[in-house]
XYZ file of N, CA, C and O in Angstrom:
536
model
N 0.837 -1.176 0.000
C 0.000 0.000 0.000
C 0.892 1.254 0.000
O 1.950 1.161 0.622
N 0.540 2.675 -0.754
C 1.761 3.619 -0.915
C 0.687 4.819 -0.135
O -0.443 5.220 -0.414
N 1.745 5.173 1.056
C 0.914 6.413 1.647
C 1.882 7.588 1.705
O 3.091 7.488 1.914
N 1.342 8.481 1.536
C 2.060 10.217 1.724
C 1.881 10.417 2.988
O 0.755 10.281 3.466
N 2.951 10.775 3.756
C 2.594 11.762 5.040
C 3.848 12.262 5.444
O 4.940 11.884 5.022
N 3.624 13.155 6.307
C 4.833 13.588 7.180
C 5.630 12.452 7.736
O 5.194 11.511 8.399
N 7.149 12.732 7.282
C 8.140 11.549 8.018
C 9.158 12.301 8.954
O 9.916 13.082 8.380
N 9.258 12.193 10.102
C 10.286 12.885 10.712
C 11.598 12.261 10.483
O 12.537 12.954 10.875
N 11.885 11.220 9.992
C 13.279 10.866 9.476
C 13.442 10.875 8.004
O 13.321 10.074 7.077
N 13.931 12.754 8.264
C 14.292 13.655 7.463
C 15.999 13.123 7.025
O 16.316 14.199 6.516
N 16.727 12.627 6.937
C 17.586 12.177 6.546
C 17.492 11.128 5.806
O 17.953 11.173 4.665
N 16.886 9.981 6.282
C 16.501 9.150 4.942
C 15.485 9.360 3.907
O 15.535 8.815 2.805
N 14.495 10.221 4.313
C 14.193 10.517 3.270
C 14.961 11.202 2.192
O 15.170 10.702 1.087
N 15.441 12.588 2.650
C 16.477 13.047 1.680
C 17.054 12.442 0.710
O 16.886 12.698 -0.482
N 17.884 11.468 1.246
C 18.776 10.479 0.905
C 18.377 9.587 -0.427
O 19.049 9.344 -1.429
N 16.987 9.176 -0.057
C 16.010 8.447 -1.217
C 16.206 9.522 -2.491
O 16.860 9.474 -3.534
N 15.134 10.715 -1.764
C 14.687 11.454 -2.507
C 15.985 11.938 -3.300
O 15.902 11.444 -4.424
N 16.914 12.543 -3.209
C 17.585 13.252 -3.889
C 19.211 11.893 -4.804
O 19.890 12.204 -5.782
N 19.308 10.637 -4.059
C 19.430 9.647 -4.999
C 18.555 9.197 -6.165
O 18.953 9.086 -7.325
N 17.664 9.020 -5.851
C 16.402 8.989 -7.013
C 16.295 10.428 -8.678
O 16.244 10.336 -9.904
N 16.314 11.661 -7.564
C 15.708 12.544 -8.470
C 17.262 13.076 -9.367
O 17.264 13.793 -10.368
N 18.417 12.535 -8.724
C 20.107 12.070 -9.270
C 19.675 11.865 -10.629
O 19.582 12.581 -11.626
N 19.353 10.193 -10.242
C 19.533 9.228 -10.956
C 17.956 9.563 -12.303
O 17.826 8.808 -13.267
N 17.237 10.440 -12.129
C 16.383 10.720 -12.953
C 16.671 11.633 -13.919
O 16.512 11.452 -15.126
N 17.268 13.025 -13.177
C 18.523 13.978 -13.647
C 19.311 13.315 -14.910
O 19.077 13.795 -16.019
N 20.161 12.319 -14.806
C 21.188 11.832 -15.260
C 20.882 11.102 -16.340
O 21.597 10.986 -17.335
N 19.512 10.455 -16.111
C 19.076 9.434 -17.241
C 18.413 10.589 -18.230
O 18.518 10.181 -19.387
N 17.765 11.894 -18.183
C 16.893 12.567 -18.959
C 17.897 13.520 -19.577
O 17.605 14.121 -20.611
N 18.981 13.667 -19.028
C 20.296 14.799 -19.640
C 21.221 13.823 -20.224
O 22.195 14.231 -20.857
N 20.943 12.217 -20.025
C 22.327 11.844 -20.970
C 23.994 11.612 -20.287
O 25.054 11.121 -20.676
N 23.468 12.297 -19.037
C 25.106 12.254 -18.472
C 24.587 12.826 -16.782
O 23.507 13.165 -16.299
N 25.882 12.716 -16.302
C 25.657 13.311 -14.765
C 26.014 15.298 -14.732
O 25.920 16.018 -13.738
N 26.380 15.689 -16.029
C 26.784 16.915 -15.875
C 27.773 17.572 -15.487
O 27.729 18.778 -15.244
N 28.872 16.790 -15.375
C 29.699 17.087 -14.209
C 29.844 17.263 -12.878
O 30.834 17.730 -12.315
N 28.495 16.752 -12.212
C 27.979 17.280 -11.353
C 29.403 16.700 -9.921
O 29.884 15.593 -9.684
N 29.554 17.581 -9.514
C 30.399 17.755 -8.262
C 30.127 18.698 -7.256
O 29.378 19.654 -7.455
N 30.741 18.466 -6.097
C 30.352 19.500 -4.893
C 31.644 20.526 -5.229
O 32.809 20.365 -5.594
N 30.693 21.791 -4.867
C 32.152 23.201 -4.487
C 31.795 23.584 -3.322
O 30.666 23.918 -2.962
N 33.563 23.505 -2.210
C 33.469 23.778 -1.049
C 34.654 24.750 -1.266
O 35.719 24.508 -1.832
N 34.122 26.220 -0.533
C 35.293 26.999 -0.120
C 35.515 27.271 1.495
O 34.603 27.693 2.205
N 36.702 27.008 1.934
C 36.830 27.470 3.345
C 37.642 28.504 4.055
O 38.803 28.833 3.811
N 36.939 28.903 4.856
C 38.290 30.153 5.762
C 38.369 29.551 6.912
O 37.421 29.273 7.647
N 40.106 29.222 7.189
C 40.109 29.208 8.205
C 40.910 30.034 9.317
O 42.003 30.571 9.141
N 40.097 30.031 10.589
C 41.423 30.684 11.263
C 42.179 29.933 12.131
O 42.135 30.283 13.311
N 42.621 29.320 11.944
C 43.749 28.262 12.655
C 43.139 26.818 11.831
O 43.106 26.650 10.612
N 42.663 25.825 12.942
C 42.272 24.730 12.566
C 40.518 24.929 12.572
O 39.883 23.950 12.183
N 39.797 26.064 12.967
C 38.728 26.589 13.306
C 37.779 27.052 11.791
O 38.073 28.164 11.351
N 37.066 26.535 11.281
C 36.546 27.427 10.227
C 35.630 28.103 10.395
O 34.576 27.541 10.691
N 35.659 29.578 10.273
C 35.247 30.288 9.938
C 34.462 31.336 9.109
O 34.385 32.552 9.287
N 33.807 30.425 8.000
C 32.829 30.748 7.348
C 33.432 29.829 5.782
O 33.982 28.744 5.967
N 33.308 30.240 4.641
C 32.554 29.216 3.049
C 31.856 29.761 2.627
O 31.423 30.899 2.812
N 31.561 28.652 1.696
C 30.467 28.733 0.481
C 30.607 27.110 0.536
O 31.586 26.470 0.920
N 29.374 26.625 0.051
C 29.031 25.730 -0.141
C 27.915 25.190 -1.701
O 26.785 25.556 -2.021
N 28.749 24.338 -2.269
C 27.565 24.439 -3.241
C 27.755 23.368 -4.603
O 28.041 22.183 -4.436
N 27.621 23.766 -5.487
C 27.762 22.402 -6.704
C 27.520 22.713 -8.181
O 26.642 23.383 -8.725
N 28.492 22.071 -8.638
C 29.113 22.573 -9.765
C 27.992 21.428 -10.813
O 28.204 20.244 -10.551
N 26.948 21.654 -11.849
C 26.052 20.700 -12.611
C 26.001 21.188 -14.152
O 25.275 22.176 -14.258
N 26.498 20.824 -15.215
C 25.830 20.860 -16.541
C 26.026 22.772 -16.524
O 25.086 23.561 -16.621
N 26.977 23.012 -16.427
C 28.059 24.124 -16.798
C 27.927 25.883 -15.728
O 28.445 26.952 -16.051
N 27.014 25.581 -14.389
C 26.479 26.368 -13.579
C 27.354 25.653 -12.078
O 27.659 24.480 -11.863
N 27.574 26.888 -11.227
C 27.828 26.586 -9.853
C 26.758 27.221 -9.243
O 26.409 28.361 -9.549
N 25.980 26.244 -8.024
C 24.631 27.272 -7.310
C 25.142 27.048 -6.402
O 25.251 25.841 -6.187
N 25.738 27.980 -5.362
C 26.105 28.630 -4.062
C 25.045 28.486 -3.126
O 24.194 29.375 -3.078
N 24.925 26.968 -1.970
C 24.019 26.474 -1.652
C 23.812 27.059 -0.196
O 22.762 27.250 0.419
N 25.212 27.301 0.196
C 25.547 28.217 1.739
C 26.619 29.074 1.398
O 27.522 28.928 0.575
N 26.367 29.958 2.149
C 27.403 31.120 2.321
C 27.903 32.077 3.526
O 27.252 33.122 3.493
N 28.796 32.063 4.524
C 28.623 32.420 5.438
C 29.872 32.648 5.662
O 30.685 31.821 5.250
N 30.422 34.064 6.515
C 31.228 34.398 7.267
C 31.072 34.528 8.491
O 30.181 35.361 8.659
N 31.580 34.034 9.761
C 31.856 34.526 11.309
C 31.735 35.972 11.482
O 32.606 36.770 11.135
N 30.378 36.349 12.152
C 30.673 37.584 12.511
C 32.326 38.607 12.656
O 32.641 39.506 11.876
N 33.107 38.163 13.790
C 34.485 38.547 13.798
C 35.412 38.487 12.555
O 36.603 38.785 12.641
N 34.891 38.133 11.517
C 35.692 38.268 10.418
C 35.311 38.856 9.238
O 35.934 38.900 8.178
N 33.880 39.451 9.604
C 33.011 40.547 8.794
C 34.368 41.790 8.405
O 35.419 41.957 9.022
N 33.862 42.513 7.178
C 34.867 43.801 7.293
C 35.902 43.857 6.686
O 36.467 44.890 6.327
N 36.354 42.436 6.459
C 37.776 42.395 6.118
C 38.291 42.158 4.761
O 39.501 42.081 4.546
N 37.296 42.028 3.730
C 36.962 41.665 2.251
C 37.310 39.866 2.381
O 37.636 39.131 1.449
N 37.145 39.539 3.623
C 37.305 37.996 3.507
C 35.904 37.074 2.768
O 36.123 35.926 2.384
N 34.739 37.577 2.645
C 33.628 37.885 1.936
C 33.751 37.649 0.161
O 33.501 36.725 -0.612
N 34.282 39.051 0.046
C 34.987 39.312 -1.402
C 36.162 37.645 -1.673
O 36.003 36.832 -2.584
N 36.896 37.602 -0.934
C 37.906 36.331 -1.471
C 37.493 34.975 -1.394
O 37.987 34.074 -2.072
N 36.474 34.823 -0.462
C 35.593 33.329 -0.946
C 34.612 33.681 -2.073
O 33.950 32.696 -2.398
N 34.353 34.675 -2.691
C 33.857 34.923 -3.996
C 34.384 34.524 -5.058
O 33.906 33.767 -5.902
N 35.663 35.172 -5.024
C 36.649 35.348 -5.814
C 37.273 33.734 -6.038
O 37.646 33.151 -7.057
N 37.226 33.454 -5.086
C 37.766 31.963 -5.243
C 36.874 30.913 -5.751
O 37.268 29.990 -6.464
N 35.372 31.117 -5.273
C 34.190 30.030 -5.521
C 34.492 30.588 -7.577
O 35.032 30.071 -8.555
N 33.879 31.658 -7.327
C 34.008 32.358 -8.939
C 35.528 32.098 -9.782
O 35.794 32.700 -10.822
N 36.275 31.291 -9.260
C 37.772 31.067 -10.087
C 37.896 29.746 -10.297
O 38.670 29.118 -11.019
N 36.932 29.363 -9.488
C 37.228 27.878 -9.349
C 36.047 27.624 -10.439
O 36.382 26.820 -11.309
N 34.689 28.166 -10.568
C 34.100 27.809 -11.119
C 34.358 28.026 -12.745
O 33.822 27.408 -13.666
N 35.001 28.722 -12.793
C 35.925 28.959 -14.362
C 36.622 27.955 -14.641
O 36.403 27.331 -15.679
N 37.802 27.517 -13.600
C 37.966 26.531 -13.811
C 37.398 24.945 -14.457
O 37.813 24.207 -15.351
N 36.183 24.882 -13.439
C 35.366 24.014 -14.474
C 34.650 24.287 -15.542
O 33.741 23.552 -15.928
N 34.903 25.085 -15.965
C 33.800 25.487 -17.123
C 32.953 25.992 -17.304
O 32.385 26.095 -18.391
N 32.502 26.639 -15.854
C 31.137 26.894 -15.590
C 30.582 28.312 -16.633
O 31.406 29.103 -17.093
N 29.234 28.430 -16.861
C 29.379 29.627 -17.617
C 29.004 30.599 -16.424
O 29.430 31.744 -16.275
N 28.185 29.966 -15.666
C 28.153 31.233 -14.377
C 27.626 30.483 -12.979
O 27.374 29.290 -12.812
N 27.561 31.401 -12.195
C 27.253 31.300 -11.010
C 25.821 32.239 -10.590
O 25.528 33.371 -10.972
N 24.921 31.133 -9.482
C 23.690 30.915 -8.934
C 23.131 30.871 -7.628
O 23.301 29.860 -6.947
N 22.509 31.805 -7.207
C 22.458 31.632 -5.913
C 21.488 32.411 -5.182
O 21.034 33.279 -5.928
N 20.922 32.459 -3.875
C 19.451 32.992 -3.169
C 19.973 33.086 -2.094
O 20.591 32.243 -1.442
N 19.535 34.995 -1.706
C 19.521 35.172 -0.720
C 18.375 36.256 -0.105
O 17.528 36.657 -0.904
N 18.346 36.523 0.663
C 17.247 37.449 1.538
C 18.128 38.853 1.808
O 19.295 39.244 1.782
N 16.473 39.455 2.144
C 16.811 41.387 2.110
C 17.489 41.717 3.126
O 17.974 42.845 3.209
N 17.653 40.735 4.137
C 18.328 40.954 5.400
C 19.656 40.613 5.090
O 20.470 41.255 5.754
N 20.164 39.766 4.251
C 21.407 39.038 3.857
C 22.084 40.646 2.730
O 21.665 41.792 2.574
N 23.243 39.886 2.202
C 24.055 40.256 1.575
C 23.398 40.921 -0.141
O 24.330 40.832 -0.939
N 22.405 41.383 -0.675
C 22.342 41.204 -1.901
C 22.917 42.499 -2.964
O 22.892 42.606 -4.190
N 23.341 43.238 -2.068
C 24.137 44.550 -2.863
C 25.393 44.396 -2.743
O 26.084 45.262 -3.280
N 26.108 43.250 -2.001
C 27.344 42.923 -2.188
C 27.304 41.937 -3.057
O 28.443 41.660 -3.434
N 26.341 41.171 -3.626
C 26.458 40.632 -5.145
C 26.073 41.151 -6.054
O 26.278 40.821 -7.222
N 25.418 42.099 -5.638
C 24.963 42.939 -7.074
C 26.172 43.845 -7.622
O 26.249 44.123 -8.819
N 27.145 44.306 -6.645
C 28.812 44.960 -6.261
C 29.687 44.298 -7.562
O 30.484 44.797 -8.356
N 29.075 42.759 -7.364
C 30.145 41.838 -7.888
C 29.399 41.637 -9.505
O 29.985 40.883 -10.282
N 28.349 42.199 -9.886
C 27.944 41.844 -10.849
C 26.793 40.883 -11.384
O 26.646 40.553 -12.561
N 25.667 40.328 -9.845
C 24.839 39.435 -10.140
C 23.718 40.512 -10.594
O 23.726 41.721 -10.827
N 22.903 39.643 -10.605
C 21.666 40.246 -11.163
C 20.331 39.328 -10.487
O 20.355 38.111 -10.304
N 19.378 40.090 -10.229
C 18.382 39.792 -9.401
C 17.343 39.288 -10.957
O 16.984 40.162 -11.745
N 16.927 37.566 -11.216
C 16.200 37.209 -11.999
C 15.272 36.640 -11.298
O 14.643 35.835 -11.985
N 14.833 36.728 -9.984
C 13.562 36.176 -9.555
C 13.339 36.686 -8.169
O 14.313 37.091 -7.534
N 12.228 36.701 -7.682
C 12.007 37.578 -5.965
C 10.597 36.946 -5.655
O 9.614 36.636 -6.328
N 10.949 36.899 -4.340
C 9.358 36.177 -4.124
C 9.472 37.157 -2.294
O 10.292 37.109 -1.378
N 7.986 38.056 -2.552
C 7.915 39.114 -1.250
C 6.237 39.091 -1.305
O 5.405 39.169 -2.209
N 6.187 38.918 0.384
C 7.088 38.536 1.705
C 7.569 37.227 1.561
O 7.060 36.318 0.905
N 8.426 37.214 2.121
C 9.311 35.697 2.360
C 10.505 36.125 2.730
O 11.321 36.692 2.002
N 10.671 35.755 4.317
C 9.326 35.522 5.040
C 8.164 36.975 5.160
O 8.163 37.745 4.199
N 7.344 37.235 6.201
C 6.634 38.343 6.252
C 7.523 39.498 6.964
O 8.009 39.595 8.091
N 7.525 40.355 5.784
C 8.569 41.818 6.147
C 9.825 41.564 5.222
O 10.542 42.559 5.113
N 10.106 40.809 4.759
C 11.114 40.338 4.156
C 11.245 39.880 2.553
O 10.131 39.559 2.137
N 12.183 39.769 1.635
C 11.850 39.302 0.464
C 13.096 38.100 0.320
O 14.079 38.006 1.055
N 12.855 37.491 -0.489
C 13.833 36.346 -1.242
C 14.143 36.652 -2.533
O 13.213 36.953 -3.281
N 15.346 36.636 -2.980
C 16.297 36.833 -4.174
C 17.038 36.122 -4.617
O 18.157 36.099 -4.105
N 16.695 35.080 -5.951
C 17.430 34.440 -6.794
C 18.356 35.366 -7.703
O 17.701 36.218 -8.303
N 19.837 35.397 -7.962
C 20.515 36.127 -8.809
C 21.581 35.453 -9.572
O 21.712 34.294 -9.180
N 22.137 35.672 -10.228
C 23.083 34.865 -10.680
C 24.218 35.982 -12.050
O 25.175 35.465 -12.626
């Protein structure tokens, strides 16, 4: 019998789900895309201190996390995990880079860098907007 409902083991589901919708990906494009993970890190000692997180698919990198440590705000350390996610993604081939953030977040320091705002969904949350750019 096949039932829908809420599963609180949110990890295996994932796991299904996004092996599956892989392996559906891969069979309807012909190939896997290149698909690989991009990790950038700062560290300060053995301690990290903020990244990007994200994945390189069929000639795009989408920047899945992004985050600096408060205490290391200021310092264009921001700007050089850019610079690096964005060098690396040349490296593979990518033709560009993808990514969502909120009105409270960073989005005039990518717009700084040259993104462009192609989708917005407001409120989200309420008082707030969401920004796809790339």
């Amino acid at each position: 019998m096949v039932t829908v409902a809420v599963d609180t083991r949110h990890e295996e589901v994932h796991k299904a789900v996004l092996d599956g919708l892989v392996a559906f990906n891969t069979a309807a494009m012909g190939g896997d895309g290149g698909r690989q993970p991009v990790s950038i890190s700062v560290r300060d000692g053995d301690v990290i201190g903020g990244g990007a997180v994200g994945r390189y698919w069929h000639g795009w990198v989408y920047v899945d996390l992004f985050w600096v440590r408060d205490d290391l705000r200021g310092r264009d350390i921001g700007s050089r995990v850019m610079d690096e996610l964005e060098g690396h993604a040349c490296s593979l081939g990518a033709r560009g880079v993808h990514l969502t953030t909120y009105s409270w977040q960073e989005r005039p320091f990518y717009e700084k860098r040259g993104y462009r705002v192609f989708g917005e969904i407001s409120p989200y949350p309420e008082g707030h907007a969401c920004y796809w750019l790339s």
